[in-house]
mmCIF file of C-alpha atoms and ligand atoms in Angstrom:
data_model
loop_
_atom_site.group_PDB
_atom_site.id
_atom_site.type_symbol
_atom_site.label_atom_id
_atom_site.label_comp_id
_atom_site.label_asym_id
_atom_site.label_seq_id
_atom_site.Cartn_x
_atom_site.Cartn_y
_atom_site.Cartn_z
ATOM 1 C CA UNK A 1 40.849 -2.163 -7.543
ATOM 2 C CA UNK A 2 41.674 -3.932 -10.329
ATOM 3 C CA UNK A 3 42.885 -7.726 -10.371
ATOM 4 C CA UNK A 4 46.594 -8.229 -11.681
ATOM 5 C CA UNK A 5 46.645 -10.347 -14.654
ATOM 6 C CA UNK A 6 46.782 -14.037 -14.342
ATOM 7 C CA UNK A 7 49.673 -15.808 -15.439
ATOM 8 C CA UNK A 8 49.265 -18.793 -17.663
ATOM 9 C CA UNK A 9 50.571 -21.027 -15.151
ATOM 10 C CA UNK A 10 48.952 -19.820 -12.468
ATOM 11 C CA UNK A 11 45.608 -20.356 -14.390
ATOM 12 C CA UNK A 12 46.978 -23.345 -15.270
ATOM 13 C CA UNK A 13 47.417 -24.495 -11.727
ATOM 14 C CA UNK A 14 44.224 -23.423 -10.209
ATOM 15 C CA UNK A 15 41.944 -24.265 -13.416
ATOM 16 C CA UNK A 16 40.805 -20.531 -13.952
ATOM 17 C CA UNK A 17 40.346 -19.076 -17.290
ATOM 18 C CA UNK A 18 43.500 -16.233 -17.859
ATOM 19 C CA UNK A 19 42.499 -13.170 -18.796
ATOM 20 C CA UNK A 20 42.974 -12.096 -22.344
ATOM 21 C CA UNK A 21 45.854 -10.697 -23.586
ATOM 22 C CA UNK A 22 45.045 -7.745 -24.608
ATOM 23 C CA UNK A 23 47.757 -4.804 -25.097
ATOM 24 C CA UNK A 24 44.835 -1.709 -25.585
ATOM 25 C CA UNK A 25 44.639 -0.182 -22.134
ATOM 26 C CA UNK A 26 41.081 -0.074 -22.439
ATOM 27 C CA UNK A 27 38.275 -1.221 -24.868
ATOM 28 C CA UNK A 28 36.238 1.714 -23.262
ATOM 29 C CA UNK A 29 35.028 4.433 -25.418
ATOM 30 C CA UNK A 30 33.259 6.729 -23.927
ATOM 31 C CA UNK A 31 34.521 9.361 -21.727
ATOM 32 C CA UNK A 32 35.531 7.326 -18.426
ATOM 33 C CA UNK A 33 38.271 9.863 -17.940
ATOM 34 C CA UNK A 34 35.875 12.975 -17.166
ATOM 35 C CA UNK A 35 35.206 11.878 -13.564
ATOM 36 C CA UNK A 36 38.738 11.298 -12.218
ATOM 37 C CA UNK A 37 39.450 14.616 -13.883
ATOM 38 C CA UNK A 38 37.195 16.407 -12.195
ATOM 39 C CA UNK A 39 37.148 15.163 -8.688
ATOM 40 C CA UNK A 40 41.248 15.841 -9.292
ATOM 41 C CA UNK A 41 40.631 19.442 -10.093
ATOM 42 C CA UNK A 42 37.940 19.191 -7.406
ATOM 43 C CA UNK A 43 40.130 17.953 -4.993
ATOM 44 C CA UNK A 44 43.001 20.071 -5.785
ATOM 45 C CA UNK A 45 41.123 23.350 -5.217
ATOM 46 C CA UNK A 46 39.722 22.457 -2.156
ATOM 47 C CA UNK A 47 43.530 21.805 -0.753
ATOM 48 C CA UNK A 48 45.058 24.329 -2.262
ATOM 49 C CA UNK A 49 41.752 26.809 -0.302
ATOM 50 C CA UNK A 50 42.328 24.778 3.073
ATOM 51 C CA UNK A 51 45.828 24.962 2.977
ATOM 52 C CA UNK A 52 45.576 28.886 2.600
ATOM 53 C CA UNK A 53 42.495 28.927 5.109
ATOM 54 C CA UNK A 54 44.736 26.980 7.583
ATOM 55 C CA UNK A 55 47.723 29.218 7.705
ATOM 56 C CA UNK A 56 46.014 32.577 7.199
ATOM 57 C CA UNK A 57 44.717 33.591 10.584
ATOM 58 C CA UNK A 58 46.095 37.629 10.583
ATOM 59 C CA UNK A 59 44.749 39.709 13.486
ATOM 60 C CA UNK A 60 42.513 42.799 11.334
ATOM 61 C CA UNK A 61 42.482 45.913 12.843
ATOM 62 C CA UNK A 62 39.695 47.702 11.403
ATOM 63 C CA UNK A 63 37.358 45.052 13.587
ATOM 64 C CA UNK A 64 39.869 43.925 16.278
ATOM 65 C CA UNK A 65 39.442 40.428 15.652
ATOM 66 C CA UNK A 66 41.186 37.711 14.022
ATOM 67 C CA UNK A 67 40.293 36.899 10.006
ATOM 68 C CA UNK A 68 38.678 33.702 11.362
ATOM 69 C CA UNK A 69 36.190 35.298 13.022
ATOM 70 C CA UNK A 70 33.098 38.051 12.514
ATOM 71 C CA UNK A 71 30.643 38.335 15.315
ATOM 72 C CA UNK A 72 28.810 36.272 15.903
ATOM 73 C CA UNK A 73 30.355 33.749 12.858
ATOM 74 C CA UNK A 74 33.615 31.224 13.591
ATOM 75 C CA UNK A 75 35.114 29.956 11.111
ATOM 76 C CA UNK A 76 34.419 26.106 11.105
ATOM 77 C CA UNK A 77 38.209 25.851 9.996
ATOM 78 C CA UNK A 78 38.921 27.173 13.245
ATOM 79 C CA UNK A 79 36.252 25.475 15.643
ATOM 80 C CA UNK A 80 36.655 24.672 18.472
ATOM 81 C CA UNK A 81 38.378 27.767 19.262
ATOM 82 C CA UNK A 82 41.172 26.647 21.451
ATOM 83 C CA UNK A 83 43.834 29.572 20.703
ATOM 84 C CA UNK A 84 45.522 32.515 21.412
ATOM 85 C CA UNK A 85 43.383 34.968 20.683
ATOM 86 C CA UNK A 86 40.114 33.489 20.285
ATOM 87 C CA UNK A 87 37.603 35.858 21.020
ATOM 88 C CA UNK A 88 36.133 34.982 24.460
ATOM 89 C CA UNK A 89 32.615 33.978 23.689
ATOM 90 C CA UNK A 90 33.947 31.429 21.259
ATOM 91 C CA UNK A 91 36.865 30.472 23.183
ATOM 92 C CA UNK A 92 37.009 27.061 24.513
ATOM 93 C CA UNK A 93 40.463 27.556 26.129
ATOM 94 C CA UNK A 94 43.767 29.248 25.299
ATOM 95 C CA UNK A 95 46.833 26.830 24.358
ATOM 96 C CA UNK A 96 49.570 29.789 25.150
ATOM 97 C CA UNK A 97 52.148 27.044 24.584
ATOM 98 C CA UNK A 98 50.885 26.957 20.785
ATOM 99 C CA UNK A 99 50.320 30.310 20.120
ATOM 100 C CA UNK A 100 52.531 30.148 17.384
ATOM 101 C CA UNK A 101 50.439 27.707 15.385
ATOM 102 C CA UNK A 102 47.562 28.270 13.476
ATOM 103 C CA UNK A 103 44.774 27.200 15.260
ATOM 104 C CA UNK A 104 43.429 25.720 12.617
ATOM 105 C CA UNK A 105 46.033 22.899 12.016
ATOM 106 C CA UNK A 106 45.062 20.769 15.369
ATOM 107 C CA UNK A 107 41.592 20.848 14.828
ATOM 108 C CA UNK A 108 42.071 20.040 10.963
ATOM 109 C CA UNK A 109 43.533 16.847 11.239
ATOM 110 C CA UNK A 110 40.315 15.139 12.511
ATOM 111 C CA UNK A 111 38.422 15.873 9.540
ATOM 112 C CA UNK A 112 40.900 15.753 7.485
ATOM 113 C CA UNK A 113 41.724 12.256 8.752
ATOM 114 C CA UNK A 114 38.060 11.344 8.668
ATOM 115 C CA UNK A 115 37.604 12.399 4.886
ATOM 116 C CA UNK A 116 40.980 10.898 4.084
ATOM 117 C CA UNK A 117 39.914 7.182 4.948
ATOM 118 C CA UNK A 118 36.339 7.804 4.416
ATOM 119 C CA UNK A 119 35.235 4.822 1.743
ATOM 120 C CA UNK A 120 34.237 7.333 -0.514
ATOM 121 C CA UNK A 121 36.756 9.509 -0.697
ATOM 122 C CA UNK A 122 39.265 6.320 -0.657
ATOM 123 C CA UNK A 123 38.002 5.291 -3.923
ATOM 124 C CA UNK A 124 37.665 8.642 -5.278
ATOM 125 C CA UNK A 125 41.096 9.809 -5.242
ATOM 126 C CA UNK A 126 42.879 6.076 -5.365
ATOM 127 C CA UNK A 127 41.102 6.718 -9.302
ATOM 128 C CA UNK A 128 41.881 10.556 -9.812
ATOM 129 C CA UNK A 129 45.488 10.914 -7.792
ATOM 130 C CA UNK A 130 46.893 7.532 -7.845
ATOM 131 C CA UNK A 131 45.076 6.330 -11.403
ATOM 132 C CA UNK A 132 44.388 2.918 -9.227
ATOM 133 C CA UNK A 133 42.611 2.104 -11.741
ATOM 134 C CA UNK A 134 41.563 5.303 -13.015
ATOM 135 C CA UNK A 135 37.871 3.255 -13.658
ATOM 136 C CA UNK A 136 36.378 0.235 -13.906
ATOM 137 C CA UNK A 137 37.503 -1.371 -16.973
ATOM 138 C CA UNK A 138 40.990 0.809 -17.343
ATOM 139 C CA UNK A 139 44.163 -0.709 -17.048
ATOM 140 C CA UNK A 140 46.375 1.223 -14.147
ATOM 141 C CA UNK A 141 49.748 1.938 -14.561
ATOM 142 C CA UNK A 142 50.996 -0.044 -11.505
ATOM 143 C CA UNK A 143 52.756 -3.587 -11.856
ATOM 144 C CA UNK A 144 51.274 -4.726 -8.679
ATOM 145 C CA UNK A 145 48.542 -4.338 -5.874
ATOM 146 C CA UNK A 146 48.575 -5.024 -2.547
ATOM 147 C CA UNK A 147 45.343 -3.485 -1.323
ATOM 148 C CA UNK A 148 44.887 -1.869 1.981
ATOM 149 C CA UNK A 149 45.964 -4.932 4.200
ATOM 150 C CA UNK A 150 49.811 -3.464 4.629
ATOM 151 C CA UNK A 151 51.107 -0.437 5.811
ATOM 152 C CA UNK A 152 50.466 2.351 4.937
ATOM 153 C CA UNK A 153 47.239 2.121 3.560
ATOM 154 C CA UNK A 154 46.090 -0.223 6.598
ATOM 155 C CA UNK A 155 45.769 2.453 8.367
ATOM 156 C CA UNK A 156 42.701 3.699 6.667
ATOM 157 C CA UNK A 157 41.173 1.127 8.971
ATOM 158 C CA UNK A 158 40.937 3.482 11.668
ATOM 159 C CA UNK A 159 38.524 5.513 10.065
ATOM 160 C CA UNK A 160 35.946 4.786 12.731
ATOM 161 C CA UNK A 161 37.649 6.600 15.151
ATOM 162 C CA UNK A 162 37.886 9.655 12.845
ATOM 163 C CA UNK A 163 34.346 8.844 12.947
ATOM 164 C CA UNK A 164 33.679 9.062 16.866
ATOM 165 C CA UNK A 165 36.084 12.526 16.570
ATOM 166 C CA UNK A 166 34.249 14.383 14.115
ATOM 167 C CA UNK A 167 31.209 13.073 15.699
ATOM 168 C CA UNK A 168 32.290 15.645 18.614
ATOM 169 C CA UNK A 169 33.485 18.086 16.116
ATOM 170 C CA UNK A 170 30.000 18.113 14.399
ATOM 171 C CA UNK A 171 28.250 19.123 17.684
ATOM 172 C CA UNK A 172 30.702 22.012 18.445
ATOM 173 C CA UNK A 173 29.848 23.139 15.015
ATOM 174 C CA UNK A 174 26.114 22.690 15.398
ATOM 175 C CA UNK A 175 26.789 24.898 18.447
ATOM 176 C CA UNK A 176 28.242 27.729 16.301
ATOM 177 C CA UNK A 177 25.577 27.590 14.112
ATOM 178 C CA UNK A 178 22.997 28.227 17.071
ATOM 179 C CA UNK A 179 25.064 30.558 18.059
ATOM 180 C CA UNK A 180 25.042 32.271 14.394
ATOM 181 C CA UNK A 181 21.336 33.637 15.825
ATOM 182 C CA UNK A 182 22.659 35.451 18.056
ATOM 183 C CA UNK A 183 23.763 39.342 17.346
ATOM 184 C CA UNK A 184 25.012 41.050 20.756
ATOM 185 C CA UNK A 185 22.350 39.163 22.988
ATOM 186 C CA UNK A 186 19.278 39.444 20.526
ATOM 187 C CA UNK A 187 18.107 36.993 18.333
ATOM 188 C CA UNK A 188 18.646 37.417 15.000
ATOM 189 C CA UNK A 189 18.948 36.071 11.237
ATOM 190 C CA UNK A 190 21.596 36.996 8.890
ATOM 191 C CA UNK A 191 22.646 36.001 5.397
ATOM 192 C CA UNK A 192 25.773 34.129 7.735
ATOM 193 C CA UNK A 193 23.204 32.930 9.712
ATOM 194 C CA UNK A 194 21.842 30.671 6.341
ATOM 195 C CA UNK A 195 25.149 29.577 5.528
ATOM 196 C CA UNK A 196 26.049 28.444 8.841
ATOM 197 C CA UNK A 197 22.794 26.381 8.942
ATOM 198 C CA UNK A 198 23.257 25.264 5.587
ATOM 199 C CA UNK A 199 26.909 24.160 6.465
ATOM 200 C CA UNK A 200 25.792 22.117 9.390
ATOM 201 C CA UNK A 201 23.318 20.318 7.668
ATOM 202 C CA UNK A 202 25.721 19.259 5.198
ATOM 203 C CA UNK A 203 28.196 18.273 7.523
ATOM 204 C CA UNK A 204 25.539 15.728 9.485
ATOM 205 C CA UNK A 205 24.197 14.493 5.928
ATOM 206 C CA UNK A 206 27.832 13.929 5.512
ATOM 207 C CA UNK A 207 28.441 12.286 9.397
ATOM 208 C CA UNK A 208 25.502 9.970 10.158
ATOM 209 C CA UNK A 209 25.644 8.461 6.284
ATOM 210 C CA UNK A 210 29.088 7.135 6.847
ATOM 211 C CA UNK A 211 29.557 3.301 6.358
ATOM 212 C CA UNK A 212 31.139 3.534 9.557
ATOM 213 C CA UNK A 213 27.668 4.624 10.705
ATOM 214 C CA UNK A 214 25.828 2.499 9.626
ATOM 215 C CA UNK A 215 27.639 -0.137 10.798
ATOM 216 C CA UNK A 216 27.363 1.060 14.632
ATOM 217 C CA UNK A 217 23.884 1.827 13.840
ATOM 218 C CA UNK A 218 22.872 -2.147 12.729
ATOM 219 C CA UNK A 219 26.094 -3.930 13.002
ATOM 220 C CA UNK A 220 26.490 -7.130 15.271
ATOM 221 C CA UNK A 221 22.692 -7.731 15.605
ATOM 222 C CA UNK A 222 21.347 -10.710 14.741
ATOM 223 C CA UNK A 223 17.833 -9.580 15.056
ATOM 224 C CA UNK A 224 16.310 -6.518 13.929
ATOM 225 C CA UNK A 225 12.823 -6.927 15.480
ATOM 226 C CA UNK A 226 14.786 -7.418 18.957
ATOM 227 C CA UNK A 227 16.036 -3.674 18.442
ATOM 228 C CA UNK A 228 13.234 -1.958 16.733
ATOM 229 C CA UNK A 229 15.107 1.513 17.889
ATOM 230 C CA UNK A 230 18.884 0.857 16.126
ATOM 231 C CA UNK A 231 16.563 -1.022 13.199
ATOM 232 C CA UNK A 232 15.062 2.594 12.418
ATOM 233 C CA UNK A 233 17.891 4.477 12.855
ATOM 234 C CA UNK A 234 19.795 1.781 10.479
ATOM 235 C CA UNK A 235 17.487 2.745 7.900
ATOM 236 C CA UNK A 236 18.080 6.338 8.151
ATOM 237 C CA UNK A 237 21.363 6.010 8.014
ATOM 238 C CA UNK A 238 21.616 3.517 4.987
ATOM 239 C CA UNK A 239 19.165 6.247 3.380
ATOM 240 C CA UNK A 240 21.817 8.982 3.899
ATOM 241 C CA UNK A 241 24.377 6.354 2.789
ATOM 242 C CA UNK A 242 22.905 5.730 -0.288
ATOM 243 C CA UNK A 243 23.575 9.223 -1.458
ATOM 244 C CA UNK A 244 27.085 9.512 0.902
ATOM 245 C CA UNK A 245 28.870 10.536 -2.262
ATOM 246 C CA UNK A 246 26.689 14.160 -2.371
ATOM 247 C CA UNK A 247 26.795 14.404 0.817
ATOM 248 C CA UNK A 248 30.423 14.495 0.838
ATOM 249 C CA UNK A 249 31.092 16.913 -2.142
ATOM 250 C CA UNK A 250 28.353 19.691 -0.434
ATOM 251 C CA UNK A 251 29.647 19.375 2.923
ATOM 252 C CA UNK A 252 33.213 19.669 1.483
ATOM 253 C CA UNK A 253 31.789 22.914 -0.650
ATOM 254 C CA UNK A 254 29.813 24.172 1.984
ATOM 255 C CA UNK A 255 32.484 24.063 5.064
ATOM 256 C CA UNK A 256 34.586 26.158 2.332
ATOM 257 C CA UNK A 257 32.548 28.798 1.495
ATOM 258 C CA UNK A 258 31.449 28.788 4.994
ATOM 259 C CA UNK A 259 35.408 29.696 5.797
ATOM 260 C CA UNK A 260 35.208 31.946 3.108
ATOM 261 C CA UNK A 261 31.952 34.071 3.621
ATOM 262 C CA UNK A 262 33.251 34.397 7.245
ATOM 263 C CA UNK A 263 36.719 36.124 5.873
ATOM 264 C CA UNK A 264 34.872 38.641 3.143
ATOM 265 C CA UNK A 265 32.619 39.655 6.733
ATOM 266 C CA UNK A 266 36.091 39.771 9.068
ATOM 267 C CA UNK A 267 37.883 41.516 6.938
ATOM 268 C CA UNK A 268 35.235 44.340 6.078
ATOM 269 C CA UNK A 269 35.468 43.043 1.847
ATOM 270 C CA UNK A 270 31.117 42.527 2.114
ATOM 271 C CA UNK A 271 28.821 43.643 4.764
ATOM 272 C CA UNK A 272 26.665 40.855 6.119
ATOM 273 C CA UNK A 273 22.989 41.695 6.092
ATOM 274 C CA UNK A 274 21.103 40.479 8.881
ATOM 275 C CA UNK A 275 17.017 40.825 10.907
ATOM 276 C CA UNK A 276 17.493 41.354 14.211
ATOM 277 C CA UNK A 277 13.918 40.889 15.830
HETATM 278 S S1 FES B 301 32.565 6.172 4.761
HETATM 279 FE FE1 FES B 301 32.584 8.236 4.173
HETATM 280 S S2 FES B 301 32.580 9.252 6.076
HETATM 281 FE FE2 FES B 301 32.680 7.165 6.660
#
């Protein structure tokens, strides 16, 4: 975030040098508005997919089952499976009283909140949405800043409970992917199969290098050699961490195309080829 100019008098007062006065928005001159461009039009698609993922859940016909699902692949949009008309060996329960809802919507909110006050994603889209600043060295179109200690954007403090949510979430999903292997009660390896594994790889690069993470990993320890176990896995998770920002673009590519390879299979558009052995 960007500091707000100080005033004369105010650097008079405390005996700090003002910052210049200078009425170019930026001195920059290479292309420092690429990024926020693209993690905008980045961004944008993925809601814009989501949102359609989210409310399309049509029963098909030709395959009896809902667009979410193609045996033995769930949707991760959709997962757990807690609605009316899940098919039962994916079915964690049946909310009758929602039926009426996509299914999708309830589980959504815990990534969704997770990614939303993830640091990463925070500073990505403060830049590319909210042009706060748009990057380092930029001037931002707001008059003032008040940072994230007042509501509403306090509330990205509770991203550590997103954390512990999704860290259930990624589980269940690591369960569909195992379950991915499996073609009618015989094990068995489809091109689904890769994409599911793929997914959930993504989505745990994505988990365990959160700051949050790393944090409950090493956090509140005054002595590393007294906790040789949380010491390694510290380090494994500030290695993950140091690349957080990847992780968090392929596991928000991959959980899309996972959605979306699951839909061409359910709705009969692509066959999916698979070894059963
Ligand atoms: S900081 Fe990005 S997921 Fe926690």
């Amino acid at each position: 975030m960007s500091t707000p100019t100080m005033s004369p008098r105010k650097a008079a007062q405390t005996g700090a040098q003002p910052r210049a006065a200078i009425e170019a928005r930026t001195l920059r001159q290479d292309r420092w508005w690429l990024q926020p461009l693209v993690i905008f039009i980045g961004f944008s698609a993925f809601v814009v997919y989501a949102t359609y993922g989210a409310f399309d859940h049509h029963f098909v016909q030709s395959t009896h089952t809902r667009i979410f699902y193609a045996d033995p692949y769930l949707s991760p949009f959709y997962s757990p499976c807690f609605a009316h008309g899940c098919p039962s060996n994916v079915s964690w329960g049946n909310l009758d009283v929602w039926s009426w809802l996509s299914p999708a919507l309830y589980i959504l909110i815990f990534p969704l909140g997770f990614r939303l006050t993830c640091y990463y994603y925070r500073k990505a889209y403060y830049r590319s949405f909210w042009l706060s600043p748009p990057a380092c060295a930029v001037g931002e179109p707001h008059g003032s800043y008040k940072g994230e200690s007042r509501f509403p954007l306090v509330v990205q403090n509770i991203h550590r409970y997103f954390w512990y949510a999704t860290f259930i979430i990624g589980g269940i999903l690591t369960y569909d992917a195992v379950l991915a292997f499996d073609f009618h009660g015989h094990f068995g390896v489809g091109v689904g199969t890769a994409v599911f594994v793929v997914n959930t790889i993504f989505i745990w690069g994505y988990q365990l290098g959160c700051h949050s993470c790393r944090h409950i990993m090493g956090g509140r320890l005054n002595h590393f050699s007294k906790h040789p176990i949380r010491y390694r896995c510290w380090t494994v998770v500030s290695k993950l961490n140091g690349k957080h920002m990847q992780w968090a673009w392929a596991s928000l590519i991959s959980v899309a195309v996972t959605d979306f390879y699951v839909r061409l299979v359910a709705s009969g558009t692509i066959t999916d080829y698979h070894h059963i052995f």
